Amino acid sequence: MGLSVSRVGSAAQTKAMKKVAGKMRLELAQFRELAAFVQFSSDLDPDTKKKIARGELLTEILKQADLEPAPFEKAVVILYAALSGAMDNIPIPEAQSYASGLLDWLEKLHRDEILGAIRKSSDFTDEVEEKLKAAIKDYGISAKS
């Protein structure tokens, strides 16, 4: 699948999705380029390994079941978690489970202040970002308990 997005597709995105997913296209392009390069080199520096791991993570979390599209506010939250580095230490096979657990946890404890705020305004404000950042940190602590 290509990385191009039509003008119509971009115009149809909410402000929240544009803000969160803005650098995702670049990260996925870098990942694909590095993944092709890795086939010829086994000695990778830590930065390259990190970019490859992030690309694998993004590829994994973008998968969704047929006929089960994620509500945009949930997609925004998961993309933010992945692109902010909050999921960098999650093993790829556990990424979907982590994302699902995070969303369930947010539904129970932060439905209105985070998910509801994104849904109602279609925006990802600095205030919502700070609340989400703190909630993701809290979830990581509670998940380890």
GROMACS .gro file of N, CA and C in nm:
model
  435
    1MET      N    1   0.085  -0.116   0.000
    1MET     CA    2   0.000   0.000   0.000
    1MET      C    3   0.090   0.123   0.000
    2GLY      N    4   0.053   0.223  -0.077
    2GLY     CA    5   0.131   0.345  -0.087
    2GLY      C    6   0.107   0.437   0.030
    3LEU      N    7   0.186   0.543   0.035
    3LEU     CA    8   0.175   0.638   0.144
    3LEU      C    9   0.106   0.767   0.103
    4SER      N   10   0.065   0.777  -0.022
    4SER     CA   11   0.005   0.901  -0.067
    4SER      C   12  -0.136   0.917  -0.011
    5VAL      N   13  -0.171   1.040   0.013
    5VAL     CA   14  -0.304   1.071   0.063
    5VAL      C   15  -0.361   1.180  -0.026
    6SER      N   16  -0.480   1.158  -0.074
    6SER     CA   17  -0.540   1.258  -0.162
    6SER      C   18  -0.579   1.382  -0.084
    7ARG      N   19  -0.601   1.490  -0.156
    7ARG     CA   20  -0.646   1.613  -0.091
    7ARG      C   21  -0.778   1.591  -0.019
    8VAL      N   22  -0.864   1.515  -0.081
    8VAL     CA   23  -0.994   1.488  -0.020
    8VAL      C   24  -0.974   1.413   0.111
    9GLY      N   25  -0.887   1.314   0.112
    9GLY     CA   26  -0.862   1.237   0.234
    9GLY      C   27  -0.805   1.324   0.344
   10SER      N   28  -0.712   1.411   0.309
   10SER     CA   29  -0.653   1.500   0.408
   10SER      C   30  -0.755   1.600   0.461
   11ALA      N   31  -0.839   1.651   0.373
   11ALA     CA   32  -0.940   1.748   0.414
   11ALA      C   33  -1.045   1.683   0.504
   12ALA      N   34  -1.064   1.553   0.490
   12ALA     CA   35  -1.164   1.483   0.569
   12ALA      C   36  -1.115   1.449   0.710
   13GLN      N   37  -0.984   1.461   0.733
   13GLN     CA   38  -0.930   1.431   0.865
   13GLN      C   39  -0.968   1.538   0.965
   14THR      N   40  -0.987   1.497   1.088
   14THR     CA   41  -1.015   1.593   1.195
   14THR      C   42  -0.884   1.662   1.235
   15LYS      N   43  -0.897   1.776   1.302
   15LYS     CA   44  -0.778   1.847   1.351
   15LYS      C   45  -0.697   1.757   1.443
   16ALA      N   46  -0.766   1.681   1.525
   16ALA     CA   47  -0.698   1.593   1.620
   16ALA      C   48  -0.611   1.491   1.546
   17MET      N   49  -0.666   1.429   1.443
   17MET     CA   50  -0.590   1.328   1.368
   17MET      C   51  -0.472   1.393   1.296
   18LYS      N   52  -0.493   1.510   1.238
   18LYS     CA   53  -0.383   1.579   1.170
   18LYS      C   54  -0.269   1.610   1.266
   19LYS      N   55  -0.303   1.657   1.386
   19LYS     CA   56  -0.200   1.692   1.484
   19LYS      C   57  -0.122   1.569   1.529
   20VAL      N   58  -0.191   1.463   1.558
   20VAL     CA   59  -0.126   1.344   1.613
   20VAL      C   60  -0.051   1.265   1.507
   21ALA      N   61  -0.112   1.249   1.391
   21ALA     CA   62  -0.055   1.161   1.288
   21ALA      C   63   0.033   1.235   1.188
   22GLY      N   64   0.058   1.362   1.211
   22GLY     CA   65   0.134   1.443   1.117
   22GLY      C   66   0.268   1.383   1.076
   23LYS      N   67   0.344   1.335   1.173
   23LYS     CA   68   0.478   1.282   1.141
   23LYS      C   69   0.477   1.132   1.113
   24MET      N   70   0.362   1.070   1.121
   24MET     CA   71   0.356   0.925   1.102
   24MET      C   72   0.397   0.885   0.960
   25ARG      N   73   0.354   0.960   0.862
   25ARG     CA   74   0.387   0.928   0.723
   25ARG      C   75   0.538   0.925   0.703
   26LEU      N   76   0.607   1.025   0.757
   26LEU     CA   77   0.752   1.031   0.747
   26LEU      C   78   0.816   0.913   0.819
   27GLU      N   79   0.769   0.883   0.939
   27GLU     CA   80   0.826   0.771   1.015
   27GLU      C   81   0.807   0.638   0.942
   28LEU      N   82   0.691   0.618   0.882
   28LEU     CA   83   0.667   0.494   0.808
   28LEU      C   84   0.753   0.487   0.682
   29ALA      N   85   0.773   0.600   0.615
   29ALA     CA   86   0.859   0.602   0.497
   29ALA      C   87   1.003   0.569   0.535
   30GLN      N   88   1.051   0.628   0.645
   30GLN     CA   89   1.186   0.598   0.693
   30GLN      C   90   1.199   0.451   0.731
   31PHE      N   91   1.096   0.398   0.795
   31PHE     CA   92   1.096   0.258   0.835
   31PHE      C   93   1.110   0.168   0.712
   32ARG      N   94   1.031   0.194   0.610
   32ARG     CA   95   1.035   0.109   0.490
   32ARG      C   96   1.171   0.117   0.422
   33GLU      N   97   1.229   0.236   0.420
   33GLU     CA   98   1.361   0.253   0.360
   33GLU      C   99   1.466   0.177   0.442
   34LEU      N  100   1.461   0.191   0.573
   34LEU     CA  101   1.557   0.122   0.659
   34LEU      C  102   1.537  -0.029   0.656
   35ALA      N  103   1.413  -0.073   0.652
   35ALA     CA  104   1.385  -0.217   0.647
   35ALA      C  105   1.445  -0.278   0.521
   36ALA      N  106   1.439  -0.206   0.411
   36ALA     CA  107   1.500  -0.255   0.287
   36ALA      C  108   1.652  -0.258   0.301
   37PHE      N  109   1.710  -0.158   0.365
   37PHE     CA  110   1.854  -0.150   0.384
   37PHE      C  111   1.905  -0.259   0.477
   38VAL      N  112   1.828  -0.291   0.580
   38VAL     CA  113   1.868  -0.390   0.681
   38VAL      C  114   1.894  -0.526   0.619
   39GLN      N  115   1.829  -0.554   0.510
   39GLN     CA  116   1.849  -0.684   0.444
   39GLN      C  117   1.995  -0.704   0.405
   40PHE      N  118   2.069  -0.593   0.389
   40PHE     CA  119   2.207  -0.601   0.343
   40PHE      C  120   2.309  -0.572   0.453
   41SER      N  121   2.262  -0.538   0.573
   41SER     CA  122   2.353  -0.504   0.682
   41SER      C  123   2.296  -0.554   0.815
   42SER      N  124   2.381  -0.618   0.892
   42SER     CA  125   2.334  -0.669   1.021
   42SER      C  126   2.382  -0.583   1.138
   43ASP      N  127   2.480  -0.497   1.114
   43ASP     CA  128   2.536  -0.412   1.219
   43ASP      C  129   2.465  -0.277   1.217
   44LEU      N  130   2.369  -0.259   1.308
   44LEU     CA  131   2.289  -0.138   1.309
   44LEU      C  132   2.316  -0.055   1.433
   45ASP      N  133   2.318   0.077   1.416
   45ASP     CA  134   2.336   0.165   1.531
   45ASP      C  135   2.204   0.174   1.608
   46PRO      N  136   2.209   0.217   1.734
   46PRO     CA  137   2.087   0.222   1.817
   46PRO      C  138   1.975   0.308   1.759
   47ASP      N  139   2.009   0.420   1.695
   47ASP     CA  140   1.907   0.507   1.637
   47ASP      C  141   1.832   0.436   1.524
   48THR      N  142   1.905   0.364   1.441
   48THR     CA  143   1.843   0.289   1.332
   48THR      C  144   1.753   0.179   1.387
   49LYS      N  145   1.802   0.109   1.489
   49LYS     CA  146   1.720   0.004   1.552
   49LYS      C  147   1.591   0.062   1.609
   50LYS      N  148   1.601   0.181   1.669
   50LYS     CA  149   1.484   0.246   1.728
   50LYS      C  150   1.383   0.282   1.619
   51LYS      N  151   1.431   0.335   1.507
   51LYS     CA  152   1.341   0.372   1.397
   51LYS      C  153   1.272   0.249   1.338
   52ILE      N  154   1.346   0.141   1.327
   52ILE     CA  155   1.287   0.017   1.274
   52ILE      C  156   1.182  -0.036   1.372
   53ALA      N  157   1.214  -0.036   1.500
   53ALA     CA  158   1.118  -0.083   1.601
   53ALA      C  159   0.992   0.003   1.601
   54ARG      N  160   1.009   0.135   1.589
   54ARG     CA  161   0.893   0.225   1.586
   54ARG      C  162   0.808   0.197   1.463
   55GLY      N  163   0.871   0.175   1.349
   55GLY     CA  164   0.797   0.143   1.227
   55GLY      C  165   0.720   0.013   1.238
   56GLU      N  166   0.782  -0.088   1.299
   56GLU     CA  167   0.713  -0.215   1.320
   56GLU      C  168   0.594  -0.197   1.413
   57LEU      N  169   0.612  -0.116   1.517
   57LEU     CA  170   0.504  -0.088   1.612
   57LEU      C  171   0.388  -0.016   1.542
   58LEU      N  172   0.419   0.088   1.465
   58LEU     CA  173   0.314   0.161   1.393
   58LEU      C  174   0.240   0.070   1.296
   59THR      N  175   0.314  -0.014   1.226
   59THR     CA  176   0.251  -0.107   1.133
   59THR      C  177   0.156  -0.200   1.206
   60GLU      N  178   0.197  -0.246   1.323
   60GLU     CA  179   0.113  -0.337   1.402
   60GLU      C  180  -0.013  -0.269   1.455
   61ILE      N  181   0.001  -0.148   1.510
   61ILE     CA  182  -0.117  -0.085   1.570
   61ILE      C  183  -0.214  -0.030   1.466
   62LEU      N  184  -0.168  -0.016   1.342
   62LEU     CA  185  -0.259   0.030   1.236
   62LEU      C  186  -0.350  -0.081   1.186
   63LYS      N  187  -0.320  -0.204   1.224
   63LYS     CA  188  -0.405  -0.316   1.183
   63LYS      C  189  -0.534  -0.313   1.263
   64GLN      N  190  -0.644  -0.339   1.195
   64GLN     CA  191  -0.771  -0.352   1.266
   64GLN      C  192  -0.855  -0.458   1.198
   65ALA      N  193  -0.946  -0.514   1.274
   65ALA     CA  194  -1.029  -0.622   1.222
   65ALA      C  195  -1.118  -0.571   1.109
   66ASP      N  196  -1.150  -0.661   1.017
   66ASP     CA  197  -1.240  -0.626   0.907
   66ASP      C  198  -1.374  -0.579   0.963
   67LEU      N  199  -1.427  -0.478   0.902
   67LEU     CA  200  -1.558  -0.423   0.935
   67LEU      C  201  -1.570  -0.375   1.079
   68GLU      N  202  -1.456  -0.342   1.141
   68GLU     CA  203  -1.455  -0.289   1.278
   68GLU      C  204  -1.366  -0.164   1.286
   69PRO      N  205  -1.407  -0.058   1.219
   69PRO     CA  206  -1.324   0.063   1.225
   69PRO      C  207  -1.323   0.122   1.366
   70ALA      N  208  -1.209   0.171   1.406
   70ALA     CA  209  -1.197   0.231   1.539
   70ALA      C  210  -1.253   0.373   1.535
   71PRO      N  211  -1.327   0.413   1.638
   71PRO     CA  212  -1.371   0.553   1.646
   71PRO      C  213  -1.248   0.644   1.641
   72PHE      N  214  -1.260   0.758   1.575
   72PHE     CA  215  -1.142   0.841   1.553
   72PHE      C  216  -1.074   0.884   1.682
   73GLU      N  217  -1.151   0.908   1.789
   73GLU     CA  218  -1.087   0.953   1.913
   73GLU      C  219  -1.000   0.842   1.973
   74LYS      N  220  -1.039   0.718   1.953
   74LYS     CA  221  -0.957   0.606   2.001
   74LYS      C  222  -0.833   0.589   1.914
   75ALA      N  223  -0.849   0.609   1.783
   75ALA     CA  224  -0.734   0.602   1.693
   75ALA      C  225  -0.634   0.713   1.727
   76VAL      N  226  -0.684   0.832   1.756
   76VAL     CA  227  -0.597   0.943   1.794
   76VAL      C  228  -0.516   0.908   1.919
   77VAL      N  229  -0.582   0.851   2.018
   77VAL     CA  230  -0.515   0.815   2.144
   77VAL      C  231  -0.406   0.711   2.120
   78ILE      N  232  -0.436   0.608   2.043
   78ILE     CA  233  -0.337   0.503   2.020
   78ILE      C  234  -0.221   0.553   1.935
   79LEU      N  235  -0.251   0.632   1.833
   79LEU     CA  236  -0.142   0.689   1.752
   79LEU      C  237  -0.055   0.780   1.837
   80TYR      N  238  -0.116   0.858   1.923
   80TYR     CA  239  -0.038   0.945   2.012
   80TYR      C  240   0.053   0.860   2.101
   81ALA      N  241  -0.002   0.756   2.159
   81ALA     CA  242   0.078   0.670   2.247
   81ALA      C  243   0.197   0.611   2.172
   82ALA      N  244   0.176   0.569   2.049
   82ALA     CA  245   0.284   0.509   1.971
   82ALA      C  246   0.386   0.614   1.926
   83LEU      N  247   0.338   0.726   1.873
   83LEU     CA  248   0.428   0.827   1.818
   83LEU      C  249   0.502   0.906   1.926
   84SER      N  250   0.447   0.911   2.046
   84SER     CA  251   0.512   0.985   2.155
   84SER      C  252   0.623   0.904   2.222
   85GLY      N  253   0.631   0.776   2.188
   85GLY     CA  254   0.733   0.690   2.248
   85GLY      C  255   0.683   0.611   2.367
   86ALA      N  256   0.559   0.633   2.407
   86ALA     CA  257   0.504   0.564   2.524
   86ALA      C  258   0.495   0.413   2.505
   87MET      N  259   0.492   0.368   2.380
   87MET     CA  260   0.481   0.225   2.353
   87MET      C  261   0.613   0.165   2.304
   88ASP      N  262   0.720   0.241   2.308
   88ASP     CA  263   0.848   0.193   2.254
   88ASP      C  264   0.899   0.066   2.321
   89ASN      N  265   0.867   0.046   2.448
   89ASN     CA  266   0.916  -0.073   2.519
   89ASN      C  267   0.818  -0.189   2.518
   90ILE      N  268   0.708  -0.173   2.446
   90ILE     CA  269   0.609  -0.280   2.436
   90ILE      C  270   0.651  -0.375   2.324
   91PRO      N  271   0.667  -0.504   2.351
   91PRO     CA  272   0.700  -0.598   2.244
   91PRO      C  273   0.592  -0.595   2.135
   92ILE      N  274   0.634  -0.603   2.010
   92ILE     CA  275   0.541  -0.593   1.896
   92ILE      C  276   0.423  -0.690   1.910
   93PRO      N  277   0.445  -0.817   1.946
   93PRO     CA  278   0.330  -0.908   1.958
   93PRO      C  279   0.229  -0.866   2.065
   94GLU      N  280   0.271  -0.780   2.159
   94GLU     CA  281   0.181  -0.735   2.265
   94GLU      C  282   0.121  -0.596   2.239
   95ALA      N  283   0.154  -0.535   2.126
   95ALA     CA  284   0.111  -0.397   2.098
   95ALA      C  285  -0.041  -0.383   2.093
   96GLN      N  286  -0.108  -0.475   2.024
   96GLN     CA  287  -0.254  -0.467   2.014
   96GLN      C  288  -0.319  -0.484   2.151
   97SER      N  289  -0.266  -0.576   2.229
   97SER     CA  290  -0.319  -0.600   2.363
   97SER      C  291  -0.299  -0.477   2.452
   98TYR      N  292  -0.182  -0.416   2.444
   98TYR     CA  293  -0.155  -0.294   2.521
   98TYR      C  294  -0.252  -0.184   2.480
   99ALA      N  295  -0.268  -0.165   2.349
   99ALA     CA  296  -0.357  -0.060   2.298
   99ALA      C  297  -0.500  -0.083   2.344
  100SER      N  298  -0.545  -0.205   2.336
  100SER     CA  299  -0.681  -0.239   2.380
  100SER      C  300  -0.697  -0.215   2.530
  101GLY      N  301  -0.599  -0.255   2.607
  101GLY     CA  302  -0.603  -0.233   2.751
  101GLY      C  303  -0.604  -0.085   2.787
  102LEU      N  304  -0.522  -0.008   2.716
  102LEU     CA  305  -0.517   0.137   2.740
  102LEU      C  306  -0.653   0.200   2.710
  103LEU      N  307  -0.713   0.162   2.598
  103LEU     CA  308  -0.844   0.218   2.563
  103LEU      C  309  -0.951   0.179   2.664
  104ASP      N  310  -0.952   0.054   2.707
  104ASP     CA  311  -1.049   0.010   2.809
  104ASP      C  312  -1.030   0.090   2.938
  105TRP      N  313  -0.906   0.109   2.978
  105TRP     CA  314  -0.873   0.182   3.099
  105TRP      C  315  -0.919   0.328   3.088
  106LEU      N  316  -0.893   0.390   2.972
  106LEU     CA  317  -0.936   0.528   2.950
  106LEU      C  318  -1.088   0.540   2.951
  107GLU      N  319  -1.156   0.441   2.893
  107GLU     CA  320  -1.303   0.441   2.893
  107GLU      C  321  -1.357   0.441   3.036
  108LYS      N  322  -1.293   0.366   3.122
  108LYS     CA  323  -1.340   0.355   3.261
  108LYS      C  324  -1.308   0.479   3.344
  109LEU      N  325  -1.188   0.533   3.327
  109LEU     CA  326  -1.141   0.638   3.417
  109LEU      C  327  -1.135   0.779   3.358
  110HIS      N  328  -1.127   0.789   3.226
  110HIS     CA  329  -1.107   0.921   3.164
  110HIS      C  330  -1.195   0.942   3.041
  111ARG      N  331  -1.311   0.880   3.040
  111ARG     CA  332  -1.398   0.884   2.923
  111ARG      C  333  -1.428   1.028   2.880
  112ASP      N  334  -1.480   1.109   2.969
  112ASP     CA  335  -1.523   1.243   2.932
  112ASP      C  336  -1.407   1.341   2.912
  113GLU      N  337  -1.310   1.336   3.002
  113GLU     CA  338  -1.204   1.436   2.998
  113GLU      C  339  -1.103   1.416   2.885
  114ILE      N  340  -1.092   1.295   2.833
  114ILE     CA  341  -0.996   1.272   2.723
  114ILE      C  342  -1.071   1.228   2.598
  115LEU      N  343  -1.127   1.109   2.600
  115LEU     CA  344  -1.196   1.058   2.481
  115LEU      C  345  -1.313   1.147   2.441
  116GLY      N  346  -1.394   1.186   2.537
  116GLY     CA  347  -1.509   1.272   2.509
  116GLY      C  348  -1.467   1.408   2.457
  117ALA      N  349  -1.361   1.464   2.514
  117ALA     CA  350  -1.313   1.595   2.471
  117ALA      C  351  -1.264   1.591   2.326
  118ILE      N  352  -1.194   1.485   2.290
  118ILE     CA  353  -1.147   1.471   2.151
  118ILE      C  354  -1.267   1.455   2.058
  119ARG      N  355  -1.361   1.369   2.097
  119ARG     CA  356  -1.479   1.343   2.014
  119ARG      C  357  -1.561   1.470   1.992
  120LYS      N  358  -1.586   1.545   2.100
  120LYS     CA  359  -1.671   1.664   2.091
  120LYS      C  360  -1.608   1.777   2.010
  121SER      N  361  -1.480   1.801   2.031
  121SER     CA  362  -1.416   1.915   1.965
  121SER      C  363  -1.349   1.878   1.833
  122SER      N  364  -1.328   1.749   1.809
  122SER     CA  365  -1.252   1.701   1.693
  122SER      C  366  -1.112   1.762   1.690
  123ASP      N  367  -1.063   1.802   1.806
  123ASP     CA  368  -0.932   1.865   1.816
  123ASP      C  369  -0.851   1.796   1.926
  124PHE      N  370  -0.722   1.814   1.920
  124PHE     CA  371  -0.631   1.758   2.019
  124PHE      C  372  -0.558   1.875   2.083
  125THR      N  373  -0.622   1.934   2.182
  125THR     CA  374  -0.568   2.055   2.246
  125THR      C  375  -0.449   2.021   2.335
  126ASP      N  376  -0.374   2.124   2.371
  126ASP     CA  377  -0.261   2.105   2.463
  126ASP      C  378  -0.309   2.049   2.596
  127GLU      N  379  -0.426   2.095   2.641
  127GLU     CA  380  -0.483   2.047   2.767
  127GLU      C  381  -0.514   1.897   2.761
  128VAL      N  382  -0.575   1.854   2.651
  128VAL     CA  383  -0.606   1.711   2.634
  128VAL      C  384  -0.477   1.631   2.623
  129GLU      N  385  -0.378   1.685   2.552
  129GLU     CA  386  -0.250   1.615   2.539
  129GLU      C  387  -0.186   1.594   2.676
  130GLU      N  388  -0.186   1.696   2.760
  130GLU     CA  389  -0.127   1.682   2.893
  130GLU      C  390  -0.201   1.578   2.976
  131LYS      N  391  -0.334   1.579   2.968
  131LYS     CA  392  -0.414   1.480   3.041
  131LYS      C  393  -0.386   1.339   2.989
  132LEU      N  394  -0.376   1.326   2.857
  132LEU     CA  395  -0.349   1.195   2.798
  132LEU      C  396  -0.209   1.147   2.835
  133LYS      N  397  -0.113   1.235   2.830
  133LYS     CA  398   0.025   1.198   2.866
  133LYS      C  399   0.029   1.144   3.009
  134ALA      N  400  -0.038   1.214   3.101
  134ALA     CA  401  -0.042   1.171   3.241
  134ALA      C  402  -0.118   1.039   3.255
  135ALA      N  403  -0.227   1.024   3.181
  135ALA     CA  404  -0.307   0.901   3.188
  135ALA      C  405  -0.228   0.782   3.135
  136ILE      N  406  -0.153   0.801   3.027
  136ILE     CA  407  -0.071   0.692   2.972
  136ILE      C  408   0.034   0.651   3.074
  137LYS      N  409   0.094   0.748   3.140
  137LYS     CA  410   0.194   0.718   3.243
  137LYS      C  411   0.128   0.640   3.357
  138ASP      N  412   0.011   0.686   3.402
  138ASP     CA  413  -0.062   0.616   3.509
  138ASP      C  414  -0.100   0.474   3.467
  139TYR      N  415  -0.140   0.458   3.342
  139TYR     CA  416  -0.177   0.325   3.292
  139TYR      C  417  -0.055   0.232   3.296
  140GLY      N  418   0.059   0.284   3.255
  140GLY     CA  419   0.181   0.203   3.258
  140GLY      C  420   0.214   0.157   3.399
  141ILE      N  421   0.193   0.244   3.496
  141ILE     CA  422   0.218   0.209   3.636
  141ILE      C  423   0.116   0.106   3.683
  142SER      N  424  -0.013   0.127   3.651
  142SER     CA  425  -0.117   0.034   3.697
  142SER      C  426  -0.107  -0.100   3.626
  143ALA      N  427  -0.061  -0.101   3.501
  143ALA     CA  428  -0.048  -0.226   3.427
  143ALA      C  429   0.063  -0.314   3.485
  144LYS      N  430   0.165  -0.250   3.542
  144LYS     CA  431   0.276  -0.325   3.602
  144LYS      C  432   0.239  -0.381   3.739
  145SER      N  433   0.137  -0.321   3.802
  145SER     CA  434   0.098  -0.364   3.938
  145SER      C  435   0.027  -0.496   3.938
   0.00000   0.00000   0.00000
